[in-house]
Coordinates of C-alpha atoms in Angstrom, one line a residue:
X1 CA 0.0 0.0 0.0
X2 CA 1.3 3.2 -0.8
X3 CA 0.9 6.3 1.6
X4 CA -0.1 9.5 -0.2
X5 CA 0.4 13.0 1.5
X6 CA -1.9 15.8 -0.3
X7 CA -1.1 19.2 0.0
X8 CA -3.8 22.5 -1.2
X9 CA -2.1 25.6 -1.7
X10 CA -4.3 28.3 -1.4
X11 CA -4.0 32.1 0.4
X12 CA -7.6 32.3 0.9
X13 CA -8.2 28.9 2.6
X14 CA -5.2 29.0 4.6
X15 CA -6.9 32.2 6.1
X16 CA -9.9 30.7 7.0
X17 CA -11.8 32.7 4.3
X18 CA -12.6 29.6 1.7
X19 CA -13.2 25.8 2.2
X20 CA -10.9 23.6 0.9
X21 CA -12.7 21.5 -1.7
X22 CA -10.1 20.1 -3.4
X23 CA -8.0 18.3 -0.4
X24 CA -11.2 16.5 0.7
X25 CA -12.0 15.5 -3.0
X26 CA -8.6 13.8 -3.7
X27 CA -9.1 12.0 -0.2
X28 CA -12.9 10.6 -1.5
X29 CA -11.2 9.3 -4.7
X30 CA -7.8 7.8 -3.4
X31 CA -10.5 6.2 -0.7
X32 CA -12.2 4.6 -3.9
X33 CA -8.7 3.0 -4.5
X34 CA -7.9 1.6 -0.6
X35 CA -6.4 -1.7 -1.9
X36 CA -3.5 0.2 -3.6
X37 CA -3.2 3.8 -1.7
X38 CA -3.8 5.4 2.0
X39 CA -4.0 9.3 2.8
X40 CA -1.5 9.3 5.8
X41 CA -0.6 13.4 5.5
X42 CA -2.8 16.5 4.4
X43 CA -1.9 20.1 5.0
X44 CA -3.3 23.2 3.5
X45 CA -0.5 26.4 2.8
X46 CA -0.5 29.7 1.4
X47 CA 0.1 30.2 -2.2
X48 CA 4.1 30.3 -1.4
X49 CA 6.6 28.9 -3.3
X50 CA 8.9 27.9 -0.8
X51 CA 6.8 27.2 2.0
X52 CA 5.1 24.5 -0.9
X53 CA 8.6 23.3 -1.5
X54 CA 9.4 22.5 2.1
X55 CA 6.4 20.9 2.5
X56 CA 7.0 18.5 -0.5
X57 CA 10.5 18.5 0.8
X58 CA 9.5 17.4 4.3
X59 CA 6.7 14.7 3.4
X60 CA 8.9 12.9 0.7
X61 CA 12.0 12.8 3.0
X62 CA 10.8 13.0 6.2
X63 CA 7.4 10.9 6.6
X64 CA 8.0 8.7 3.9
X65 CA 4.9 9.6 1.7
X66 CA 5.4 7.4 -1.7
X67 CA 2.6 9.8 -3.8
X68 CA 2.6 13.6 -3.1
X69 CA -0.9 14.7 -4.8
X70 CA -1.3 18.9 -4.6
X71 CA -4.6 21.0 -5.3
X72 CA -4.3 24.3 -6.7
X73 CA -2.0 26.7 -8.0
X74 CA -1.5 25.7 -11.7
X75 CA -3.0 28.4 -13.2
X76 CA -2.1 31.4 -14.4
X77 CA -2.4 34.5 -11.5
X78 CA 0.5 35.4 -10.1
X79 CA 0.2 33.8 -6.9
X80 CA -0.2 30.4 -8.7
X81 CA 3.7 29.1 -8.0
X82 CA 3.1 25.4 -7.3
X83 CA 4.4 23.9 -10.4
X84 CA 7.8 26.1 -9.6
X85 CA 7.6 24.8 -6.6
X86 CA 7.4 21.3 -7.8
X87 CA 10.1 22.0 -10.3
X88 CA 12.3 23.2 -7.3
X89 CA 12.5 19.6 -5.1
X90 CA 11.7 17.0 -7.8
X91 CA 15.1 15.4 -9.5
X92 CA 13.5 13.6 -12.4
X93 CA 10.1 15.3 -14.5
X94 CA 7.7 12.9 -15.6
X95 CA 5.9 15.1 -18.4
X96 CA 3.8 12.0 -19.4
X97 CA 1.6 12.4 -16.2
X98 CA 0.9 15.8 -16.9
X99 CA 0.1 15.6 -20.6
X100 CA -2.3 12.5 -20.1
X101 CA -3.9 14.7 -17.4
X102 CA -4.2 17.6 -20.0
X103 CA -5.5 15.5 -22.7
X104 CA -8.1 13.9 -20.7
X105 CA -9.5 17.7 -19.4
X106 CA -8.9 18.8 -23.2
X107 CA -11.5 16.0 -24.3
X108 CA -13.9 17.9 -21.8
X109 CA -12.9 21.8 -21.7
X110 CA -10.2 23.8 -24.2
X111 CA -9.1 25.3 -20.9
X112 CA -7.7 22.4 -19.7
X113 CA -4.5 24.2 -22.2
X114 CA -4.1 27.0 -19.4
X115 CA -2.4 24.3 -17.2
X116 CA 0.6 24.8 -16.1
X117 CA 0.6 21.7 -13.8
X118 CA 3.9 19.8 -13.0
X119 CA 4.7 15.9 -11.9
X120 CA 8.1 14.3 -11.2
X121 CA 10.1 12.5 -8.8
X122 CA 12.3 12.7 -5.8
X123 CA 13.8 10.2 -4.1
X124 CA 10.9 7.4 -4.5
X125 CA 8.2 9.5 -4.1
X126 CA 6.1 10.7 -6.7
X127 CA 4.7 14.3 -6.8
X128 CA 1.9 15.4 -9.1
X129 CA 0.1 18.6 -9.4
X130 CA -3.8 18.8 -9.8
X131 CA -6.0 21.7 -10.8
X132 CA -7.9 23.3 -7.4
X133 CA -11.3 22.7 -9.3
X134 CA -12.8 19.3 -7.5
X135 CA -14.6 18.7 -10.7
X136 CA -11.2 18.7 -12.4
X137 CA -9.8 16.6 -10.0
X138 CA -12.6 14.3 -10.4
X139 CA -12.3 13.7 -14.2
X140 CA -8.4 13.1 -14.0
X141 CA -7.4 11.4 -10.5
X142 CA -9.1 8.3 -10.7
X143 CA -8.1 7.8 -14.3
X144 CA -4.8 7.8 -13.5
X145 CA -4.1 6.7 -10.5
X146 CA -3.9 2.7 -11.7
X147 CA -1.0 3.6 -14.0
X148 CA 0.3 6.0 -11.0
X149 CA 0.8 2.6 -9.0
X150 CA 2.4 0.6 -11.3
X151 CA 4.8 4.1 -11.7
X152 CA 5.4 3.5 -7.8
X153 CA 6.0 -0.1 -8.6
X154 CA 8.7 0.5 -11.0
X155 CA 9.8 3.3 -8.9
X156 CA 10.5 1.5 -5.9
X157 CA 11.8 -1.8 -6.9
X158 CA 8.2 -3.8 -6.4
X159 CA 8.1 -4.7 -10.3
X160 CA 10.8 -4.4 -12.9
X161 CA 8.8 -5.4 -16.0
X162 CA 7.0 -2.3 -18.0
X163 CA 6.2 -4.2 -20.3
X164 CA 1.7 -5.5 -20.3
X165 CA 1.4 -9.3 -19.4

Protein backbone atom coordinates (compact mmCIF):
# COMPACT_ATOMS: atom_id res chain seq x y z
CA UNK A 1 0.00 0.00 0.00
CA UNK A 2 1.28 3.23 -0.78
CA UNK A 3 0.91 6.27 1.57
CA UNK A 4 -0.12 9.45 -0.20
CA UNK A 5 0.44 13.00 1.52
CA UNK A 6 -1.88 15.79 -0.32
CA UNK A 7 -1.09 19.19 -0.03
CA UNK A 8 -3.80 22.53 -1.16
CA UNK A 9 -2.14 25.57 -1.71
CA UNK A 10 -4.33 28.34 -1.35
CA UNK A 11 -3.97 32.11 0.36
CA UNK A 12 -7.64 32.31 0.94
CA UNK A 13 -8.21 28.91 2.56
CA UNK A 14 -5.17 28.97 4.63
CA UNK A 15 -6.94 32.22 6.08
CA UNK A 16 -9.93 30.65 6.97
CA UNK A 17 -11.81 32.68 4.30
CA UNK A 18 -12.64 29.65 1.73
CA UNK A 19 -13.19 25.79 2.20
CA UNK A 20 -10.88 23.55 0.92
CA UNK A 21 -12.66 21.51 -1.70
CA UNK A 22 -10.07 20.05 -3.39
CA UNK A 23 -8.05 18.31 -0.42
CA UNK A 24 -11.17 16.49 0.66
CA UNK A 25 -12.02 15.54 -3.05
CA UNK A 26 -8.61 13.76 -3.69
CA UNK A 27 -9.15 12.01 -0.23
CA UNK A 28 -12.89 10.56 -1.55
CA UNK A 29 -11.18 9.33 -4.74
CA UNK A 30 -7.83 7.82 -3.41
CA UNK A 31 -10.46 6.16 -0.65
CA UNK A 32 -12.24 4.61 -3.86
CA UNK A 33 -8.65 3.01 -4.48
CA UNK A 34 -7.93 1.64 -0.58
CA UNK A 35 -6.35 -1.71 -1.90
CA UNK A 36 -3.53 0.16 -3.62
CA UNK A 37 -3.23 3.77 -1.70
CA UNK A 38 -3.81 5.39 1.96
CA UNK A 39 -3.98 9.28 2.83
CA UNK A 40 -1.46 9.26 5.81
CA UNK A 41 -0.57 13.38 5.47
CA UNK A 42 -2.81 16.47 4.44
CA UNK A 43 -1.92 20.09 4.98
CA UNK A 44 -3.32 23.25 3.46
CA UNK A 45 -0.49 26.36 2.75
CA UNK A 46 -0.54 29.68 1.43
CA UNK A 47 0.10 30.17 -2.22
CA UNK A 48 4.09 30.28 -1.43
CA UNK A 49 6.55 28.90 -3.28
CA UNK A 50 8.91 27.91 -0.75
CA UNK A 51 6.78 27.20 1.99
CA UNK A 52 5.10 24.54 -0.89
CA UNK A 53 8.59 23.31 -1.54
CA UNK A 54 9.40 22.45 2.12
CA UNK A 55 6.40 20.88 2.52
CA UNK A 56 6.95 18.48 -0.50
CA UNK A 57 10.47 18.47 0.75
CA UNK A 58 9.47 17.35 4.27
CA UNK A 59 6.74 14.65 3.45
CA UNK A 60 8.89 12.92 0.71
CA UNK A 61 11.98 12.82 2.98
CA UNK A 62 10.77 13.02 6.20
CA UNK A 63 7.39 10.91 6.61
CA UNK A 64 7.97 8.68 3.90
CA UNK A 65 4.95 9.59 1.75
CA UNK A 66 5.38 7.43 -1.69
CA UNK A 67 2.65 9.84 -3.84
CA UNK A 68 2.57 13.58 -3.12
CA UNK A 69 -0.87 14.72 -4.82
CA UNK A 70 -1.30 18.86 -4.59
CA UNK A 71 -4.55 21.03 -5.30
CA UNK A 72 -4.33 24.30 -6.68
CA UNK A 73 -1.99 26.74 -7.97
CA UNK A 74 -1.50 25.74 -11.66
CA UNK A 75 -3.03 28.44 -13.21
CA UNK A 76 -2.15 31.39 -14.37
CA UNK A 77 -2.40 34.53 -11.53
CA UNK A 78 0.46 35.44 -10.09
CA UNK A 79 0.23 33.76 -6.86
CA UNK A 80 -0.20 30.40 -8.75
CA UNK A 81 3.72 29.05 -7.98
CA UNK A 82 3.09 25.39 -7.34
CA UNK A 83 4.43 23.90 -10.37
CA UNK A 84 7.78 26.12 -9.62
CA UNK A 85 7.58 24.79 -6.59
CA UNK A 86 7.36 21.28 -7.76
CA UNK A 87 10.10 21.95 -10.34
CA UNK A 88 12.28 23.18 -7.27
CA UNK A 89 12.55 19.60 -5.06
CA UNK A 90 11.71 16.98 -7.83
CA UNK A 91 15.11 15.44 -9.51
CA UNK A 92 13.53 13.57 -12.35
CA UNK A 93 10.07 15.33 -14.47
CA UNK A 94 7.70 12.85 -15.63
CA UNK A 95 5.91 15.10 -18.43
CA UNK A 96 3.85 11.99 -19.38
CA UNK A 97 1.63 12.40 -16.23
CA UNK A 98 0.88 15.84 -16.86
CA UNK A 99 0.09 15.61 -20.59
CA UNK A 100 -2.34 12.46 -20.06
CA UNK A 101 -3.91 14.74 -17.37
CA UNK A 102 -4.17 17.56 -19.97
CA UNK A 103 -5.49 15.46 -22.72
CA UNK A 104 -8.05 13.90 -20.68
CA UNK A 105 -9.49 17.70 -19.41
CA UNK A 106 -8.95 18.81 -23.16
CA UNK A 107 -11.51 16.04 -24.31
CA UNK A 108 -13.86 17.94 -21.81
CA UNK A 109 -12.87 21.83 -21.68
CA UNK A 110 -10.20 23.83 -24.18
CA UNK A 111 -9.08 25.28 -20.88
CA UNK A 112 -7.70 22.39 -19.68
CA UNK A 113 -4.49 24.23 -22.18
CA UNK A 114 -4.11 26.97 -19.39
CA UNK A 115 -2.38 24.32 -17.17
CA UNK A 116 0.59 24.76 -16.05
CA UNK A 117 0.55 21.65 -13.80
CA UNK A 118 3.87 19.76 -13.00
CA UNK A 119 4.72 15.87 -11.90
CA UNK A 120 8.06 14.33 -11.17
CA UNK A 121 10.07 12.48 -8.78
CA UNK A 122 12.35 12.69 -5.79
CA UNK A 123 13.76 10.20 -4.12
CA UNK A 124 10.91 7.39 -4.51
CA UNK A 125 8.16 9.54 -4.09
CA UNK A 126 6.06 10.74 -6.68
CA UNK A 127 4.72 14.27 -6.79
CA UNK A 128 1.85 15.37 -9.11
CA UNK A 129 0.08 18.62 -9.44
CA UNK A 130 -3.81 18.82 -9.85
CA UNK A 131 -5.96 21.69 -10.83
CA UNK A 132 -7.85 23.30 -7.43
CA UNK A 133 -11.33 22.70 -9.28
CA UNK A 134 -12.81 19.25 -7.47
CA UNK A 135 -14.63 18.65 -10.74
CA UNK A 136 -11.20 18.75 -12.38
CA UNK A 137 -9.79 16.63 -10.04
CA UNK A 138 -12.60 14.26 -10.40
CA UNK A 139 -12.25 13.66 -14.22
CA UNK A 140 -8.35 13.12 -14.05
CA UNK A 141 -7.36 11.35 -10.50
CA UNK A 142 -9.10 8.28 -10.71
CA UNK A 143 -8.11 7.76 -14.30
CA UNK A 144 -4.83 7.82 -13.50
CA UNK A 145 -4.13 6.73 -10.54
CA UNK A 146 -3.89 2.65 -11.69
CA UNK A 147 -1.03 3.64 -14.01
CA UNK A 148 0.31 5.98 -11.02
CA UNK A 149 0.83 2.64 -8.98
CA UNK A 150 2.41 0.55 -11.31
CA UNK A 151 4.82 4.14 -11.74
CA UNK A 152 5.42 3.46 -7.83
CA UNK A 153 6.02 -0.08 -8.61
CA UNK A 154 8.73 0.51 -11.00
CA UNK A 155 9.75 3.30 -8.85
CA UNK A 156 10.50 1.52 -5.87
CA UNK A 157 11.82 -1.78 -6.89
CA UNK A 158 8.20 -3.75 -6.42
CA UNK A 159 8.07 -4.70 -10.32
CA UNK A 160 10.75 -4.42 -12.87
CA UNK A 161 8.78 -5.39 -15.99
CA UNK A 162 6.97 -2.29 -17.99
CA UNK A 163 6.16 -4.16 -20.34
CA UNK A 164 1.75 -5.52 -20.33
CA UNK A 165 1.37 -9.35 -19.37
Amino acid sequence: MYKVGIITSSDKGSRGEREDKGGPKIQEIVGRFADDYEVADYIMLPDDRYKLADAMVDMADNKGIDLIITTGGTGFSKRDVTPEATLDVIERRTPGISEAMRSISLEITMRAMLSRAESGIRGDTLIVNLPGSPKAIEEVLGPILPSLKHGLDILQGRDAECARK
